[in-house]
Amino acid sequence: MRKLRKLLLFSTVLFVVFTQLFGFIITVDAAETATINLSAEKQVIRGFGGMNHPVWISDLTPQQRDTAFGNGEGQLGFTILRIHVDENRNNWSKEVATARRAIELGAIVFASPWNPPSNMVETFTRNGVPNQKRLRYDKYGDYVQHLNDFVAYMKSNGVDLYAISVQNEPDYAHEWTWWTPQEMLRFMRDYAGQINCRVMAPESFQYLKNMSDPILNDPQALANLDILGAHFYGTTVNNMPYPLFEQKGAGKELWMTEVYVPNSDSNSADRWPEALEVAHNMHNALVEGNFQAYVWWYIRRSYGPMKEDGTISKRGYMMAHYSKFVRPGYVRVDATKNPTYNVYLSAYKNKKDNSVVAVVINKSTEAKTINISVPGTSIRKWERYVTTGSKNLRKESDINASGTTFQVTLEPQSVTTFVGGGSSEPQIPVERNAFSKIECEEYNATNSSTVQVVGTGTGSGLGYIENGNYFAYKNINFGNGANSFKIRAATTGTPKIEIRLGSPTGTLAGTLQVAATGGFNAYEEQSCSINKITGVQDVYLVFGGAVNVDWFTFESKQEPTFKYGDLNGDGNVNSTDSTLMSRYLLGIITTLPAGEKAADLNGDGKVNSTDYNILKRYLLKYIDKFPVES
């Protein structure tokens, strides 16, 4: 035993001496590599933003609106605004000015209610606590009308809402209106389909799945849901994945709609490195939770992205590392999310120009050196923007990459955004379906130097178009042929749009004489017949005057073969078809992919609420055949 102890002691002494003499040999580690896989696409990003609540605090000033939603120097680049549906309609006008400006700057707007009007509310005792509020069961229909009135009011004042929520935090309503999971399910199943806007629910305060599981498990409630909204107060990383949504939420959006991190202490917005938790929380929401949107609580607050004096805070710069560079429509791609201890990475690509954005967080108190590998690209130059305790989104020297991998040293306690331009190699434009909606801002070439991306109320489009401007959309697949053109446009005049093939002066397929819509924010769908186009073509839209445009598509007037109830033509009759019919009857959409005949389920030559009820009965298995088939 004594010999063994001596041997162990001798070995320990040798180890200490060796590490002191040759410590540099065993402490130098090869840099870890983070790989970005551009072909492994994840969720489409809708955007980043915050809440404005002029009923509770003062409204944003005109300058603060531009700071929040502009994307120039010294601006946050937010693309989502959340507003309040007040129970008192006399307060609705307070929401208009900021919402309208946000849309002008390219943002989308959604709204959340805290309480129904007082005449729709009753009090009850909840868990021994008296005088708690809930929506009366006989007022659900009236509540739908209340929400529709808000949607209509905002639209009449130039704000076309992207979505409206059923209730803010129905499961944490100590100061507002409670909803049980069963009440939320009943409303979503039996009433939400009557709302004239995209529907968001349930906005649980902590992303508690007991509020949303019943909706996902009910075919009709799910059909009436457009966006699953959630709040992140105290939500742990382990609770961010949602397997049931991944299983059943196809075609639905997933938004994180309210949080402040890590606290709401007074004047905490600039605390460093505390603000790093904002970036880390965003990383987890996007990478672990697959959320498509990230929305802060108050935009301007002593703990917000904008301080009370209107200047951007450290927390705001954390958000700006994402919001200014990861724009709506970008797609998150798979990447090594934690390449080394305390370092977190996420990556995104712009499918329009093949550019890549990577946001890297170093929470360590030490500098970290990593390799970033982007196989399949030939990007040679990467712009670099850094925030530390002493820097605010500072543009540092560009990084030149000799191949698909480059090395970078991350400053201690920092966030760095890398932006790589499109590949230097010629790129073949992605083939697009002529019969799908093609976003006008996703063009491949233009001769315009004035055009800007603008908000359209439902997303983004092109504005400041001048006479003679053209936009090219390459590799558009027309299949067996299209003979009609449709576009969503807004204008005060009557400009024409020429549809040409191959070049701005190529074969003229047709001309749309646009009718005045009453303003550059008053979008309407307009269409015209064109000469039949087949195969894969490069389409050029040549403009003959000032007009704002949102999207366009092509149609075929040929009589399609169809299956009754299969409104989207995918061969199945399911909740997606029910949602399409609901939106069609509400006027949210004006055409059905498979045509109206597929929706005329009683064979009376009309598509109306009778057909909708027949389809619901079929999906619920009350009937196994449509009346028109009998």
PDB file of N, CA, C and O in Angstrom, residues 19-86:
ATOM      1  N   THR A  19       2.642  19.845 -16.809  1.00  0.00           N
ATOM      2  CA  THR A  19       1.676  20.862 -17.239  1.00  0.00           C
ATOM      3  C   THR A  19       2.246  22.255 -17.099  1.00  0.00           C
ATOM      4  O   THR A  19       1.900  23.157 -17.871  1.00  0.00           O
ATOM      5  N   GLN A  20       3.146  22.484 -16.082  1.00  0.00           N
ATOM      6  CA  GLN A  20       3.746  23.799 -15.937  1.00  0.00           C
ATOM      7  C   GLN A  20       4.742  24.077 -17.055  1.00  0.00           C
ATOM      8  O   GLN A  20       4.839  25.180 -17.572  1.00  0.00           O
ATOM      9  N   LEU A  21       5.528  23.020 -17.428  1.00  0.00           N
ATOM     10  CA  LEU A  21       6.529  23.198 -18.464  1.00  0.00           C
ATOM     11  C   LEU A  21       5.930  23.227 -19.849  1.00  0.00           C
ATOM     12  O   LEU A  21       6.382  23.962 -20.726  1.00  0.00           O
ATOM     13  N   PHE A  22       4.897  22.414 -20.073  1.00  0.00           N
ATOM     14  CA  PHE A  22       4.373  22.242 -21.420  1.00  0.00           C
ATOM     15  C   PHE A  22       2.875  22.539 -21.490  1.00  0.00           C
ATOM     16  O   PHE A  22       2.152  21.994 -22.316  1.00  0.00           O
ATOM     17  N   GLY A  23       2.446  23.402 -20.584  1.00  0.00           N
ATOM     18  CA  GLY A  23       1.012  23.699 -20.518  1.00  0.00           C
ATOM     19  C   GLY A  23       0.442  24.184 -21.819  1.00  0.00           C
ATOM     20  O   GLY A  23      -0.695  23.897 -22.172  1.00  0.00           O
ATOM     21  N   PHE A  24       1.235  24.936 -22.591  1.00  0.00           N
ATOM     22  CA  PHE A  24       0.730  25.474 -23.854  1.00  0.00           C
ATOM     23  C   PHE A  24       0.365  24.362 -24.809  1.00  0.00           C
ATOM     24  O   PHE A  24      -0.454  24.527 -25.693  1.00  0.00           O
ATOM     25  N   ILE A  25       0.992  23.196 -24.634  1.00  0.00           N
ATOM     26  CA  ILE A  25       0.719  22.088 -25.544  1.00  0.00           C
ATOM     27  C   ILE A  25      -0.658  21.508 -25.280  1.00  0.00           C
ATOM     28  O   ILE A  25      -1.411  21.207 -26.196  1.00  0.00           O
ATOM     29  N   ILE A  26      -1.045  21.362 -24.024  1.00  0.00           N
ATOM     30  CA  ILE A  26      -2.291  20.668 -23.726  1.00  0.00           C
ATOM     31  C   ILE A  26      -3.468  21.622 -23.560  1.00  0.00           C
ATOM     32  O   ILE A  26      -4.592  21.187 -23.454  1.00  0.00           O
ATOM     33  N   THR A  27      -3.244  22.948 -23.540  1.00  0.00           N
ATOM     34  CA  THR A  27      -4.368  23.871 -23.390  1.00  0.00           C
ATOM     35  C   THR A  27      -4.789  24.502 -24.707  1.00  0.00           C
ATOM     36  O   THR A  27      -5.817  25.135 -24.791  1.00  0.00           O
ATOM     37  N   VAL A  28      -3.988  24.363 -25.738  1.00  0.00           N
ATOM     38  CA  VAL A  28      -4.362  24.916 -27.037  1.00  0.00           C
ATOM     39  C   VAL A  28      -5.300  23.941 -27.729  1.00  0.00           C
ATOM     40  O   VAL A  28      -4.913  22.801 -28.028  1.00  0.00           O
ATOM     41  N   ASP A  29      -6.543  24.338 -27.944  1.00  0.00           N
ATOM     42  CA  ASP A  29      -7.534  23.489 -28.584  1.00  0.00           C
ATOM     43  C   ASP A  29      -7.753  23.948 -30.016  1.00  0.00           C
ATOM     44  O   ASP A  29      -7.694  25.138 -30.320  1.00  0.00           O
ATOM     45  N   ALA A  30      -8.003  22.970 -30.872  1.00  0.00           N
ATOM     46  CA  ALA A  30      -8.388  23.326 -32.243  1.00  0.00           C
ATOM     47  C   ALA A  30      -9.750  24.013 -32.200  1.00  0.00           C
ATOM     48  O   ALA A  30     -10.612  23.650 -31.415  1.00  0.00           O
ATOM     49  N   ALA A  31      -9.902  25.030 -33.027  1.00  0.00           N
ATOM     50  CA  ALA A  31     -11.164  25.763 -33.053  1.00  0.00           C
ATOM     51  C   ALA A  31     -12.300  24.838 -33.457  1.00  0.00           C
ATOM     52  O   ALA A  31     -12.179  24.046 -34.390  1.00  0.00           O
ATOM     53  N   GLU A  32     -13.422  24.933 -32.721  1.00  0.00           N
ATOM     54  CA  GLU A  32     -14.600  24.147 -33.071  1.00  0.00           C
ATOM     55  C   GLU A  32     -15.220  24.699 -34.353  1.00  0.00           C
ATOM     56  O   GLU A  32     -15.117  25.901 -34.647  1.00  0.00           O
ATOM     57  N   THR A  33     -15.885  23.844 -35.095  1.00  0.00           N
ATOM     58  CA  THR A  33     -16.494  24.250 -36.358  1.00  0.00           C
ATOM     59  C   THR A  33     -18.013  24.198 -36.259  1.00  0.00           C
ATOM     60  O   THR A  33     -18.588  23.185 -35.832  1.00  0.00           O
ATOM     61  N   ALA A  34     -18.642  25.291 -36.646  1.00  0.00           N
ATOM     62  CA  ALA A  34     -20.099  25.349 -36.768  1.00  0.00           C
ATOM     63  C   ALA A  34     -20.444  25.236 -38.245  1.00  0.00           C
ATOM     64  O   ALA A  34     -19.964  26.025 -39.058  1.00  0.00           O
ATOM     65  N   THR A  35     -21.257  24.253 -38.585  1.00  0.00           N
ATOM     66  CA  THR A  35     -21.627  24.025 -39.979  1.00  0.00           C
ATOM     67  C   THR A  35     -23.033  24.520 -40.253  1.00  0.00           C
ATOM     68  O   THR A  35     -23.970  24.213 -39.500  1.00  0.00           O
ATOM     69  N   ILE A  36     -23.190  25.296 -41.319  1.00  0.00           N
ATOM     70  CA  ILE A  36     -24.491  25.795 -41.751  1.00  0.00           C
ATOM     71  C   ILE A  36     -24.924  24.991 -42.975  1.00  0.00           C
ATOM     72  O   ILE A  36     -24.249  25.011 -44.009  1.00  0.00           O
ATOM     73  N   ASN A  37     -26.041  24.287 -42.854  1.00  0.00           N
ATOM     74  CA  ASN A  37     -26.543  23.436 -43.931  1.00  0.00           C
ATOM     75  C   ASN A  37     -27.663  24.166 -44.666  1.00  0.00           C
ATOM     76  O   ASN A  37     -28.823  24.148 -44.245  1.00  0.00           O
ATOM     77  N   LEU A  38     -27.342  24.800 -45.781  1.00  0.00           N
ATOM     78  CA  LEU A  38     -28.314  25.630 -46.489  1.00  0.00           C
ATOM     79  C   LEU A  38     -29.450  24.823 -47.101  1.00  0.00           C
ATOM     80  O   LEU A  38     -30.521  25.371 -47.386  1.00  0.00           O
ATOM     81  N   SER A  39     -29.248  23.536 -47.306  1.00  0.00           N
ATOM     82  CA  SER A  39     -30.299  22.722 -47.921  1.00  0.00           C
ATOM     83  C   SER A  39     -31.297  22.185 -46.909  1.00  0.00           C
ATOM     84  O   SER A  39     -32.355  21.679 -47.289  1.00  0.00           O
ATOM     85  N   ALA A  40     -30.992  22.297 -45.608  1.00  0.00           N
ATOM     86  CA  ALA A  40     -31.894  21.802 -44.559  1.00  0.00           C
ATOM     87  C   ALA A  40     -32.733  22.965 -44.045  1.00  0.00           C
ATOM     88  O   ALA A  40     -32.390  23.617 -43.057  1.00  0.00           O
ATOM     89  N   GLU A  41     -33.831  23.242 -44.739  1.00  0.00           N
ATOM     90  CA  GLU A  41     -34.666  24.395 -44.418  1.00  0.00           C
ATOM     91  C   GLU A  41     -35.590  24.095 -43.239  1.00  0.00           C
ATOM     92  O   GLU A  41     -36.153  23.006 -43.134  1.00  0.00           O
ATOM     93  N   LYS A  42     -35.757  25.084 -42.388  1.00  0.00           N
ATOM     94  CA  LYS A  42     -36.652  24.998 -41.230  1.00  0.00           C
ATOM     95  C   LYS A  42     -37.836  25.942 -41.447  1.00  0.00           C
ATOM     96  O   LYS A  42     -38.439  25.928 -42.504  1.00  0.00           O
ATOM     97  N   GLN A  43     -38.128  26.825 -40.481  1.00  0.00           N
ATOM     98  CA  GLN A  43     -39.319  27.667 -40.590  1.00  0.00           C
ATOM     99  C   GLN A  43     -39.052  28.947 -41.369  1.00  0.00           C
ATOM    100  O   GLN A  43     -37.934  29.470 -41.399  1.00  0.00           O
ATOM    101  N   VAL A  44     -40.118  29.477 -41.988  1.00  0.00           N
ATOM    102  CA  VAL A  44     -40.076  30.781 -42.640  1.00  0.00           C
ATOM    103  C   VAL A  44     -40.251  31.857 -41.568  1.00  0.00           C
ATOM    104  O   VAL A  44     -41.155  31.770 -40.738  1.00  0.00           O
ATOM    105  N   ILE A  45     -39.410  32.858 -41.577  1.00  0.00           N
ATOM    106  CA  ILE A  45     -39.457  33.914 -40.572  1.00  0.00           C
ATOM    107  C   ILE A  45     -40.487  34.969 -40.981  1.00  0.00           C
ATOM    108  O   ILE A  45     -40.456  35.484 -42.098  1.00  0.00           O
ATOM    109  N   ARG A  46     -41.403  35.289 -40.065  1.00  0.00           N
ATOM    110  CA  ARG A  46     -42.381  36.357 -40.299  1.00  0.00           C
ATOM    111  C   ARG A  46     -41.859  37.705 -39.822  1.00  0.00           C
ATOM    112  O   ARG A  46     -42.192  38.732 -40.389  1.00  0.00           O
ATOM    113  N   GLY A  47     -41.075  37.711 -38.741  1.00  0.00           N
ATOM    114  CA  GLY A  47     -40.496  38.980 -38.324  1.00  0.00           C
ATOM    115  C   GLY A  47     -40.339  39.114 -36.822  1.00  0.00           C
ATOM    116  O   GLY A  47     -40.568  38.175 -36.055  1.00  0.00           O
ATOM    117  N   PHE A  48     -39.948  40.329 -36.414  1.00  0.00           N
ATOM    118  CA  PHE A  48     -39.663  40.652 -35.022  1.00  0.00           C
ATOM    119  C   PHE A  48     -40.311  42.005 -34.715  1.00  0.00           C
ATOM    120  O   PHE A  48     -40.384  42.870 -35.584  1.00  0.00           O
ATOM    121  N   GLY A  49     -40.753  42.191 -33.478  1.00  0.00           N
ATOM    122  CA  GLY A  49     -41.406  43.459 -33.176  1.00  0.00           C
ATOM    123  C   GLY A  49     -41.757  43.603 -31.717  1.00  0.00           C
ATOM    124  O   GLY A  49     -41.164  42.980 -30.837  1.00  0.00           O
ATOM    125  N   GLY A  50     -42.763  44.441 -31.464  1.00  0.00           N
ATOM    126  CA  GLY A  50     -43.148  44.732 -30.093  1.00  0.00           C
ATOM    127  C   GLY A  50     -44.540  45.306 -30.003  1.00  0.00           C
ATOM    128  O   GLY A  50     -45.236  45.492 -31.002  1.00  0.00           O
ATOM    129  N   MET A  51     -44.938  45.623 -28.763  1.00  0.00           N
ATOM    130  CA  MET A  51     -46.290  46.074 -28.417  1.00  0.00           C
ATOM    131  C   MET A  51     -46.328  47.588 -28.253  1.00  0.00           C
ATOM    132  O   MET A  51     -45.431  48.188 -27.672  1.00  0.00           O
ATOM    133  N   ASN A  52     -47.381  48.182 -28.783  1.00  0.00           N
ATOM    134  CA  ASN A  52     -47.697  49.587 -28.498  1.00  0.00           C
ATOM    135  C   ASN A  52     -49.063  49.621 -27.831  1.00  0.00           C
ATOM    136  O   ASN A  52     -50.005  48.993 -28.327  1.00  0.00           O
ATOM    137  N   HIS A  53     -49.175  50.310 -26.692  1.00  0.00           N
ATOM    138  CA  HIS A  53     -50.426  50.311 -25.927  1.00  0.00           C
ATOM    139  C   HIS A  53     -50.746  51.732 -25.471  1.00  0.00           C
ATOM    140  O   HIS A  53     -50.573  52.083 -24.301  1.00  0.00           O
ATOM    141  N   PRO A  54     -51.231  52.584 -26.383  1.00  0.00           N
ATOM    142  CA  PRO A  54     -51.450  53.991 -26.038  1.00  0.00           C
ATOM    143  C   PRO A  54     -52.582  54.237 -25.050  1.00  0.00           C
ATOM    144  O   PRO A  54     -52.746  55.368 -24.584  1.00  0.00           O
ATOM    145  N   VAL A  55     -53.375  53.208 -24.723  1.00  0.00           N
ATOM    146  CA  VAL A  55     -54.400  53.376 -23.685  1.00  0.00           C
ATOM    147  C   VAL A  55     -53.762  53.321 -22.308  1.00  0.00           C
ATOM    148  O   VAL A  55     -54.194  54.011 -21.381  1.00  0.00           O
ATOM    149  N   TRP A  56     -52.710  52.521 -22.146  1.00  0.00           N
ATOM    150  CA  TRP A  56     -52.058  52.379 -20.841  1.00  0.00           C
ATOM    151  C   TRP A  56     -50.866  53.310 -20.664  1.00  0.00           C
ATOM    152  O   TRP A  56     -50.604  53.768 -19.555  1.00  0.00           O
ATOM    153  N   ILE A  57     -50.097  53.540 -21.734  1.00  0.00           N
ATOM    154  CA  ILE A  57     -48.988  54.486 -21.679  1.00  0.00           C
ATOM    155  C   ILE A  57     -49.087  55.382 -22.911  1.00  0.00           C
ATOM    156  O   ILE A  57     -49.899  55.124 -23.806  1.00  0.00           O
ATOM    157  N   SER A  58     -48.274  56.411 -22.972  1.00  0.00           N
ATOM    158  CA  SER A  58     -48.366  57.326 -24.109  1.00  0.00           C
ATOM    159  C   SER A  58     -47.963  56.640 -25.409  1.00  0.00           C
ATOM    160  O   SER A  58     -47.147  55.714 -25.425  1.00  0.00           O
ATOM    161  N   ASP A  59     -48.546  57.111 -26.496  1.00  0.00           N
ATOM    162  CA  ASP A  59     -48.283  56.559 -27.817  1.00  0.00           C
ATOM    163  C   ASP A  59     -46.842  56.849 -28.229  1.00  0.00           C
ATOM    164  O   ASP A  59     -46.194  57.782 -27.725  1.00  0.00           O
ATOM    165  N   LEU A  60     -46.320  56.045 -29.164  1.00  0.00           N
ATOM    166  CA  LEU A  60     -45.030  56.358 -29.761  1.00  0.00           C
ATOM    167  C   LEU A  60     -45.131  57.675 -30.523  1.00  0.00           C
ATOM    168  O   LEU A  60     -46.146  57.962 -31.166  1.00  0.00           O
ATOM    169  N   THR A  61     -44.080  58.474 -30.472  1.00  0.00           N
ATOM    170  CA  THR A  61     -44.041  59.705 -31.249  1.00  0.00           C
ATOM    171  C   THR A  61     -43.735  59.366 -32.700  1.00  0.00           C
ATOM    172  O   THR A  61     -43.277  58.260 -33.010  1.00  0.00           O
ATOM    173  N   PRO A  62     -43.969  60.291 -33.634  1.00  0.00           N
ATOM    174  CA  PRO A  62     -43.605  60.007 -35.039  1.00  0.00           C
ATOM    175  C   PRO A  62     -42.157  59.565 -35.210  1.00  0.00           C
ATOM    176  O   PRO A  62     -41.875  58.636 -35.965  1.00  0.00           O
ATOM    177  N   GLN A  63     -41.231  60.217 -34.500  1.00  0.00           N
ATOM    178  CA  GLN A  63     -39.820  59.830 -34.617  1.00  0.00           C
ATOM    179  C   GLN A  63     -39.594  58.434 -34.055  1.00  0.00           C
ATOM    180  O   GLN A  63     -38.830  57.640 -34.621  1.00  0.00           O
ATOM    181  N   GLN A  64     -40.266  58.100 -32.941  1.00  0.00           N
ATOM    182  CA  GLN A  64     -40.102  56.786 -32.336  1.00  0.00           C
ATOM    183  C   GLN A  64     -40.688  55.690 -33.229  1.00  0.00           C
ATOM    184  O   GLN A  64     -40.160  54.572 -33.265  1.00  0.00           O
ATOM    185  N   ARG A  65     -41.755  55.995 -33.948  1.00  0.00           N
ATOM    186  CA  ARG A  65     -42.312  55.022 -34.900  1.00  0.00           C
ATOM    187  C   ARG A  65     -41.287  54.693 -35.974  1.00  0.00           C
ATOM    188  O   ARG A  65     -41.103  53.524 -36.339  1.00  0.00           O
ATOM    189  N   ASP A  66     -40.622  55.723 -36.460  1.00  0.00           N
ATOM    190  CA  ASP A  66     -39.609  55.490 -37.494  1.00  0.00           C
ATOM    191  C   ASP A  66     -38.412  54.735 -36.931  1.00  0.00           C
ATOM    192  O   ASP A  66     -37.825  53.883 -37.607  1.00  0.00           O
ATOM    193  N   THR A  67     -38.028  55.040 -35.688  1.00  0.00           N
ATOM    194  CA  THR A  67     -36.926  54.305 -35.058  1.00  0.00           C
ATOM    195  C   THR A  67     -37.275  52.831 -34.914  1.00  0.00           C
ATOM    196  O   THR A  67     -36.433  51.960 -35.136  1.00  0.00           O
ATOM    197  N   ALA A  68     -38.507  52.549 -34.553  1.00  0.00           N
ATOM    198  CA  ALA A  68     -38.918  51.159 -34.342  1.00  0.00           C
ATOM    199  C   ALA A  68     -39.026  50.389 -35.647  1.00  0.00           C
ATOM    200  O   ALA A  68     -38.510  49.267 -35.759  1.00  0.00           O
ATOM    201  N   PHE A  69     -39.664  50.972 -36.670  1.00  0.00           N
ATOM    202  CA  PHE A  69     -40.028  50.208 -37.857  1.00  0.00           C
ATOM    203  C   PHE A  69     -39.218  50.563 -39.100  1.00  0.00           C
ATOM    204  O   PHE A  69     -39.333  49.878 -40.114  1.00  0.00           O
ATOM    205  N   GLY A  70     -38.392  51.589 -39.017  1.00  0.00           N
ATOM    206  CA  GLY A  70     -37.464  51.834 -40.107  1.00  0.00           C
ATOM    207  C   GLY A  70     -36.284  50.876 -40.007  1.00  0.00           C
ATOM    208  O   GLY A  70     -36.020  50.292 -38.956  1.00  0.00           O
ATOM    209  N   ASN A  71     -35.550  50.738 -41.101  1.00  0.00           N
ATOM    210  CA  ASN A  71     -34.393  49.847 -41.067  1.00  0.00           C
ATOM    211  C   ASN A  71     -33.120  50.541 -41.542  1.00  0.00           C
ATOM    212  O   ASN A  71     -32.215  49.913 -42.072  1.00  0.00           O
ATOM    213  N   GLY A  72     -33.053  51.831 -41.309  1.00  0.00           N
ATOM    214  CA  GLY A  72     -31.834  52.565 -41.607  1.00  0.00           C
ATOM    215  C   GLY A  72     -30.907  52.586 -40.406  1.00  0.00           C
ATOM    216  O   GLY A  72     -31.117  51.899 -39.407  1.00  0.00           O
ATOM    217  N   GLU A  73     -29.866  53.410 -40.507  1.00  0.00           N
ATOM    218  CA  GLU A  73     -28.914  53.532 -39.405  1.00  0.00           C
ATOM    219  C   GLU A  73     -29.621  54.083 -38.171  1.00  0.00           C
ATOM    220  O   GLU A  73     -30.390  55.040 -38.246  1.00  0.00           O
ATOM    221  N   GLY A  74     -29.375  53.482 -37.014  1.00  0.00           N
ATOM    222  CA  GLY A  74     -29.994  53.942 -35.787  1.00  0.00           C
ATOM    223  C   GLY A  74     -31.460  53.563 -35.664  1.00  0.00           C
ATOM    224  O   GLY A  74     -32.190  54.164 -34.869  1.00  0.00           O
ATOM    225  N   GLN A  75     -31.893  52.549 -36.412  1.00  0.00           N
ATOM    226  CA  GLN A  75     -33.279  52.095 -36.350  1.00  0.00           C
ATOM    227  C   GLN A  75     -33.307  50.594 -36.084  1.00  0.00           C
ATOM    228  O   GLN A  75     -32.358  49.874 -36.383  1.00  0.00           O
ATOM    229  N   LEU A  76     -34.427  50.117 -35.517  1.00  0.00           N
ATOM    230  CA  LEU A  76     -34.513  48.742 -35.052  1.00  0.00           C
ATOM    231  C   LEU A  76     -34.866  47.741 -36.148  1.00  0.00           C
ATOM    232  O   LEU A  76     -34.595  46.551 -36.009  1.00  0.00           O
ATOM    233  N   GLY A  77     -35.532  48.189 -37.201  1.00  0.00           N
ATOM    234  CA  GLY A  77     -35.902  47.262 -38.267  1.00  0.00           C
ATOM    235  C   GLY A  77     -37.034  46.315 -37.905  1.00  0.00           C
ATOM    236  O   GLY A  77     -37.153  45.231 -38.499  1.00  0.00           O
ATOM    237  N   PHE A  78     -37.900  46.688 -36.941  1.00  0.00           N
ATOM    238  CA  PHE A  78     -39.021  45.826 -36.563  1.00  0.00           C
ATOM    239  C   PHE A  78     -39.998  45.680 -37.730  1.00  0.00           C
ATOM    240  O   PHE A  78     -40.225  46.628 -38.486  1.00  0.00           O
ATOM    241  N   THR A  79     -40.576  44.495 -37.843  1.00  0.00           N
ATOM    242  CA  THR A  79     -41.514  44.231 -38.940  1.00  0.00           C
ATOM    243  C   THR A  79     -42.864  43.710 -38.437  1.00  0.00           C
ATOM    244  O   THR A  79     -43.706  43.318 -39.232  1.00  0.00           O
ATOM    245  N   ILE A  80     -43.060  43.714 -37.109  1.00  0.00           N
ATOM    246  CA  ILE A  80     -44.346  43.311 -36.527  1.00  0.00           C
ATOM    247  C   ILE A  80     -44.725  44.305 -35.429  1.00  0.00           C
ATOM    248  O   ILE A  80     -43.906  44.641 -34.579  1.00  0.00           O
ATOM    249  N   LEU A  81     -45.972  44.764 -35.473  1.00  0.00           N
ATOM    250  CA  LEU A  81     -46.534  45.599 -34.413  1.00  0.00           C
ATOM    251  C   LEU A  81     -47.725  44.876 -33.810  1.00  0.00           C
ATOM    252  O   LEU A  81     -48.610  44.418 -34.521  1.00  0.00           O
ATOM    253  N   ARG A  82     -47.736  44.799 -32.484  1.00  0.00           N
ATOM    254  CA  ARG A  82     -48.891  44.261 -31.761  1.00  0.00           C
ATOM    255  C   ARG A  82     -49.639  45.431 -31.136  1.00  0.00           C
ATOM    256  O   ARG A  82     -49.025  46.319 -30.539  1.00  0.00           O
ATOM    257  N   ILE A  83     -50.970  45.432 -31.296  1.00  0.00           N
ATOM    258  CA  ILE A  83     -51.795  46.492 -30.717  1.00  0.00           C
ATOM    259  C   ILE A  83     -52.897  45.873 -29.869  1.00  0.00           C
ATOM    260  O   ILE A  83     -53.099  44.664 -29.866  1.00  0.00           O
ATOM    261  N   HIS A  84     -53.634  46.743 -29.187  1.00  0.00           N
ATOM    262  CA  HIS A  84     -54.629  46.357 -28.186  1.00  0.00           C
ATOM    263  C   HIS A  84     -56.037  46.539 -28.742  1.00  0.00           C
ATOM    264  O   HIS A  84     -56.345  47.560 -29.343  1.00  0.00           O
ATOM    265  N   VAL A  85     -56.883  45.520 -28.556  1.00  0.00           N
ATOM    266  CA  VAL A  85     -58.315  45.662 -28.880  1.00  0.00           C
ATOM    267  C   VAL A  85     -59.021  46.075 -27.595  1.00  0.00           C
ATOM    268  O   VAL A  85     -59.298  45.240 -26.730  1.00  0.00           O
ATOM    269  N   ASP A  86     -59.275  47.354 -27.442  1.00  0.00           N
ATOM    270  CA  ASP A  86     -59.884  47.839 -26.211  1.00  0.00           C
ATOM    271  C   ASP A  86     -61.356  47.455 -26.159  1.00  0.00           C
ATOM    272  O   ASP A  86     -62.044  47.420 -27.184  1.00  0.00           O
TER     273      ASP A  86
END
